PDB file of C-alpha atoms in Angstrom:
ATOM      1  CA  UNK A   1      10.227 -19.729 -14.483  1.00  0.00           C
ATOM      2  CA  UNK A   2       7.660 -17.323 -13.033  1.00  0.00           C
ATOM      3  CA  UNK A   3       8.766 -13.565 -13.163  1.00  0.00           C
ATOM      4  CA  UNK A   4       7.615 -11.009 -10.664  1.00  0.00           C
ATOM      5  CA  UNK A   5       5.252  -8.143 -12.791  1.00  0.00           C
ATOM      6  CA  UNK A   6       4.924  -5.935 -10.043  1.00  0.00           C
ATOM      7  CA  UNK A   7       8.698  -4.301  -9.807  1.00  0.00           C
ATOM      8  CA  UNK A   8       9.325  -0.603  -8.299  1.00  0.00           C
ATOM      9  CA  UNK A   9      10.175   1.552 -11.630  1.00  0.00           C
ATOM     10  CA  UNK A  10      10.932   4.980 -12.391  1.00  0.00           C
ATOM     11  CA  UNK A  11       7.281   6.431 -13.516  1.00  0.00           C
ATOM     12  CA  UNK A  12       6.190   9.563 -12.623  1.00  0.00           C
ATOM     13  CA  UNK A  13       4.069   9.075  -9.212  1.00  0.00           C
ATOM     14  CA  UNK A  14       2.078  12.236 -10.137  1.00  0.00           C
ATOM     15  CA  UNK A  15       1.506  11.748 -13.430  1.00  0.00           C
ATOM     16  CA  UNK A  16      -0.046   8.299 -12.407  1.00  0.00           C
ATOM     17  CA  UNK A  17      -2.411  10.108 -10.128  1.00  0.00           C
ATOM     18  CA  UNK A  18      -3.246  13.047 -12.294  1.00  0.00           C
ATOM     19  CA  UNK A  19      -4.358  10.107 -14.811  1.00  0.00           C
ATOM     20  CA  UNK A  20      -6.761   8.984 -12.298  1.00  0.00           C
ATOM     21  CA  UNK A  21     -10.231   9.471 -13.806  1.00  0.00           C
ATOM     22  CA  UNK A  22     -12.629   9.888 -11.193  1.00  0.00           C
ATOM     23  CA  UNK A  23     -11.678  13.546  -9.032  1.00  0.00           C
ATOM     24  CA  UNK A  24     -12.430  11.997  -6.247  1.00  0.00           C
ATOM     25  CA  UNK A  25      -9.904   9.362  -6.368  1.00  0.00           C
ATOM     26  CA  UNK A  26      -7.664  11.204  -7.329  1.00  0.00           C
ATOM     27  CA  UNK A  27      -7.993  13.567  -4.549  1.00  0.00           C
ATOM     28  CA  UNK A  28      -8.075  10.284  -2.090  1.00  0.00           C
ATOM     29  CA  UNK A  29      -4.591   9.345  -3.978  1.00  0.00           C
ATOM     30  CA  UNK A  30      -2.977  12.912  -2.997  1.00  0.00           C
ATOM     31  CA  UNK A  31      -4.062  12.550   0.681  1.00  0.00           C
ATOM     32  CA  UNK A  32      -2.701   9.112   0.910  1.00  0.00           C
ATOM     33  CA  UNK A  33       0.525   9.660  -0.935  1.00  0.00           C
ATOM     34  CA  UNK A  34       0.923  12.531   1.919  1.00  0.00           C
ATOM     35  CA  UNK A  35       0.171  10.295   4.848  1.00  0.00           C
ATOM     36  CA  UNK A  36       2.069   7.401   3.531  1.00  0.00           C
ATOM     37  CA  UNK A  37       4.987   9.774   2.712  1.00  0.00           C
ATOM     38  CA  UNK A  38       5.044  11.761   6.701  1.00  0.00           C
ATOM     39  CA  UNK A  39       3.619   7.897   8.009  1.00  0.00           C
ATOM     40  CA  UNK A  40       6.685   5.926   6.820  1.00  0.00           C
ATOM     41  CA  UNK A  41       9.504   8.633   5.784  1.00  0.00           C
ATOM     42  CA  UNK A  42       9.874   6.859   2.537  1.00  0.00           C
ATOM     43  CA  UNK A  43       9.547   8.437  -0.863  1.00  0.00           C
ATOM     44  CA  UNK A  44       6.826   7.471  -3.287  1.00  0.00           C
ATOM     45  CA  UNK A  45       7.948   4.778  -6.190  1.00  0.00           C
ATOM     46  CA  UNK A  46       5.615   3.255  -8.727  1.00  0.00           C
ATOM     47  CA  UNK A  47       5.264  -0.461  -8.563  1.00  0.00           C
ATOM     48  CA  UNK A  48       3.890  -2.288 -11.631  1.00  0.00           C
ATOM     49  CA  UNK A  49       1.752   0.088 -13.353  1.00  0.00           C
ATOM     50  CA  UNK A  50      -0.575   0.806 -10.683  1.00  0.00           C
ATOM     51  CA  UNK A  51       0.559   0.393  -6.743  1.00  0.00           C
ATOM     52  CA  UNK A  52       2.848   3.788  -5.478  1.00  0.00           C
ATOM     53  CA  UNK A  53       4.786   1.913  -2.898  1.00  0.00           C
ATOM     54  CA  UNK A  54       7.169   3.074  -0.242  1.00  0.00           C
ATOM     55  CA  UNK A  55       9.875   1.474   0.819  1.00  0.00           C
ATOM     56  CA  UNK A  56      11.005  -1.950   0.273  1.00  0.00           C
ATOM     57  CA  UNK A  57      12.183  -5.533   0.972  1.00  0.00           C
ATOM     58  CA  UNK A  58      13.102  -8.909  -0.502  1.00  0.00           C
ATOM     59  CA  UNK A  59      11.311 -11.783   0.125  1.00  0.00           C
ATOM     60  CA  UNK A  60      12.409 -15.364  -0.413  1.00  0.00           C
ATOM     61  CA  UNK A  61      10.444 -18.742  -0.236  1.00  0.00           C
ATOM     62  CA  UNK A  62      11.406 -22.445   0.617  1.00  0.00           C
ATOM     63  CA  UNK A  63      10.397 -22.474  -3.088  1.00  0.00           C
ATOM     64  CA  UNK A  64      13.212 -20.846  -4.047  1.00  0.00           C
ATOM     65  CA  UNK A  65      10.747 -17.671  -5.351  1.00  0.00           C
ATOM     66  CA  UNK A  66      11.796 -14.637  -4.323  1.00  0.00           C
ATOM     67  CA  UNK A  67      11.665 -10.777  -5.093  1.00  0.00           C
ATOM     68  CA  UNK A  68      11.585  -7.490  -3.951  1.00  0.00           C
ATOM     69  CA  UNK A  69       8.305  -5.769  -2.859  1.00  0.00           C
ATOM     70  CA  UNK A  70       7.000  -2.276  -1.538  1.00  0.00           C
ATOM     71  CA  UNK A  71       6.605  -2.205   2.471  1.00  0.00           C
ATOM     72  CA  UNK A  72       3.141  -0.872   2.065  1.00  0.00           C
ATOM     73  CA  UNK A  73       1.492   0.966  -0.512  1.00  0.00           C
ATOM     74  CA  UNK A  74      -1.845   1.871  -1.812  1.00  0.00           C
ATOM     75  CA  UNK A  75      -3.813   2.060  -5.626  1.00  0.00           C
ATOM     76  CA  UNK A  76      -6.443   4.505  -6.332  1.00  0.00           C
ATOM     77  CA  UNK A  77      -8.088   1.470  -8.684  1.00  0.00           C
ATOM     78  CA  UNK A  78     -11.817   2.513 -10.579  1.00  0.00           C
ATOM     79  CA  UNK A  79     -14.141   0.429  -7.959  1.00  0.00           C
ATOM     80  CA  UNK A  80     -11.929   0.751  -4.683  1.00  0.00           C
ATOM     81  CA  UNK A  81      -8.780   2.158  -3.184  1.00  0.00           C
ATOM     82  CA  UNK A  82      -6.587  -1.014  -2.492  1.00  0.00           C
ATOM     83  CA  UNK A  83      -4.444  -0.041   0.470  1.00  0.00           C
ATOM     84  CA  UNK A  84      -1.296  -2.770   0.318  1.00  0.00           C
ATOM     85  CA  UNK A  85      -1.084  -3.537   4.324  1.00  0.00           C
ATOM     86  CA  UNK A  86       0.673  -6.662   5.615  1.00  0.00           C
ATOM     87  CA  UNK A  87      -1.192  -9.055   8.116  1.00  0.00           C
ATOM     88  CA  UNK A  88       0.653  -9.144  11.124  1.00  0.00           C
ATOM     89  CA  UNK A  89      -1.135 -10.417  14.192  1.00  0.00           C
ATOM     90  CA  UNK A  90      -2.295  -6.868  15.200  1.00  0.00           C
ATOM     91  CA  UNK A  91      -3.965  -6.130  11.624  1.00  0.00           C
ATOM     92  CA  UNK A  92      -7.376  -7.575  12.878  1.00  0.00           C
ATOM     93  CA  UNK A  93      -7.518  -5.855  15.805  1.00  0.00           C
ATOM     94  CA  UNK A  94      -6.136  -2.183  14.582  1.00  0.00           C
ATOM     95  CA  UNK A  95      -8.931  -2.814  11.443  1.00  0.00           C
ATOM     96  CA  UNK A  96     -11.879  -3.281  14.064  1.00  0.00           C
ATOM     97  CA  UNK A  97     -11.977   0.427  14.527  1.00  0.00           C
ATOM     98  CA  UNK A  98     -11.175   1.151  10.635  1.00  0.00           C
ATOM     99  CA  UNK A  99     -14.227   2.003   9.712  1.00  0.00           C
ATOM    100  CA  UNK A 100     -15.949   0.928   6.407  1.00  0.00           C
ATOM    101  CA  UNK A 101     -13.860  -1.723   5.029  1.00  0.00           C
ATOM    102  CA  UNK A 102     -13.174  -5.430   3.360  1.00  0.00           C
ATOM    103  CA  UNK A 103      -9.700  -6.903   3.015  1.00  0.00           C
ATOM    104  CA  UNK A 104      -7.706  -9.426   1.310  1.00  0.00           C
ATOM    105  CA  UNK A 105      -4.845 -11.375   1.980  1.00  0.00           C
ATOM    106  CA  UNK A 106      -2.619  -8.369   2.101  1.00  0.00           C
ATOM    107  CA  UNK A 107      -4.828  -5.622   0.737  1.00  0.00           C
ATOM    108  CA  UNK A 108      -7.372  -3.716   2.456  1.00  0.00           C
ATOM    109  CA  UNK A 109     -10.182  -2.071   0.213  1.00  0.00           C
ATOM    110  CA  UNK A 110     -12.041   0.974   0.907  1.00  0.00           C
ATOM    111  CA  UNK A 111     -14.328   2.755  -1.022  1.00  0.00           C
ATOM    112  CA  UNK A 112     -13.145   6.424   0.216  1.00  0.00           C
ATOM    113  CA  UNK A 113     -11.022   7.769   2.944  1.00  0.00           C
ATOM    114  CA  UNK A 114     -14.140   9.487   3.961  1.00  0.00           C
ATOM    115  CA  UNK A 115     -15.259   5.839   5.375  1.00  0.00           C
ATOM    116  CA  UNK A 116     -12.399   5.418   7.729  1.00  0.00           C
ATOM    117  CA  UNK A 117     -10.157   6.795  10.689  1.00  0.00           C
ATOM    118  CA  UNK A 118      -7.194   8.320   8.917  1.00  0.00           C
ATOM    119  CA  UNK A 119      -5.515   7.817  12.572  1.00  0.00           C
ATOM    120  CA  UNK A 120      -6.056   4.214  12.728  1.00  0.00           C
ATOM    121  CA  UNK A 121      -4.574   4.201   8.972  1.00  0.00           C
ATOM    122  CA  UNK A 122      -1.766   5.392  10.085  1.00  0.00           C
ATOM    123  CA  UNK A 123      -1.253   3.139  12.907  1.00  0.00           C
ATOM    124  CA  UNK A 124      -2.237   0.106   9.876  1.00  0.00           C
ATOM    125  CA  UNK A 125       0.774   1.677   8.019  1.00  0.00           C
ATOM    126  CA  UNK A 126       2.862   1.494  10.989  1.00  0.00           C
ATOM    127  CA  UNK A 127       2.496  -1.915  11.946  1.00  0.00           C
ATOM    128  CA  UNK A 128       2.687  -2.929   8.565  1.00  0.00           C
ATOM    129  CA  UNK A 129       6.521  -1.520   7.994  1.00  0.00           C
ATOM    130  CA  UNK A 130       7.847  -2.569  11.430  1.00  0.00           C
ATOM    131  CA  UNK A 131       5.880  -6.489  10.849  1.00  0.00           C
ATOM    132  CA  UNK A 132       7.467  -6.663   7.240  1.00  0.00           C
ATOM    133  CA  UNK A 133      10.419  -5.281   8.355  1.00  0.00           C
ATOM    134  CA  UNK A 134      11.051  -7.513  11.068  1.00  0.00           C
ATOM    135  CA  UNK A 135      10.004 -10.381   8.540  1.00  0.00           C
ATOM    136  CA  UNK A 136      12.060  -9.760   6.302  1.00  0.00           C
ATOM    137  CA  UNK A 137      15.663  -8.056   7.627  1.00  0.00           C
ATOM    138  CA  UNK A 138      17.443  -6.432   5.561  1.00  0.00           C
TER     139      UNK A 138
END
């Protein structure tokens, strides 16, 4: 039976950042734990060992997998900042005026926040709890 890794725990969401090893990052991590914070109103929880998610939902599959997951949430990682976003049919058009960028399936990956619009971020971050949310009622 497959078990879900990435589960919201009760690490320190500071200590996580201050263990960040490039400054830079690290300084990236405290501006995005501040937008993501005033952006959704949720506090900051670890997720696996390395995503600081806000809020939550479950999830459940015609598979029969299901889980819990952070609404959005972002990871200061060594090559790029992985910034969880859902899709949504408005994530391609809010991302056209992102600025530097490449995404995933649910990730979007930046190299710093000095490449993007920190106002279109938070209008990614926006759409992203109220798609999810709607997705997946609570």
């Amino acid at each position: 039976m497959y078990e879900v890794l990435t589960k919201e725990h009760d690490g320190s969401v500071i200590e996580f950042i201050e263990n960040v090893e490039s400054l830079k990052k690290r300084e990236d991590a405290y501006k995005l734990l501040e937008l993501f914070t005033e952006t959704t109103g949720f506090e900051a929880k670890m997720w696996g060992p390395s995503i600081i998610g806000f809020g939550s939902y479950h999830y459940k599959y015609a598979t029969g997998h299901e889980g819990d997951a952070a609404l959005v949430g972002f990871s200061p990682r060594k090559a790029k900042i992985s910034l969880y976003v859902s899709g949504g049919p408005e994530r391609e058009r809010i991302l056209a005026d992102f600025g530097k960028h490449t995404v995933g399936k649910s990730c979007v990956y930046v190299n710093k926040l000095a490449d993007i619009d920190i106002s279109v971020l938070e209008k990614l971050i926006t759409h992203s709890v109220k798609f999810t949310s709607e997705l997946y009622p609570k």
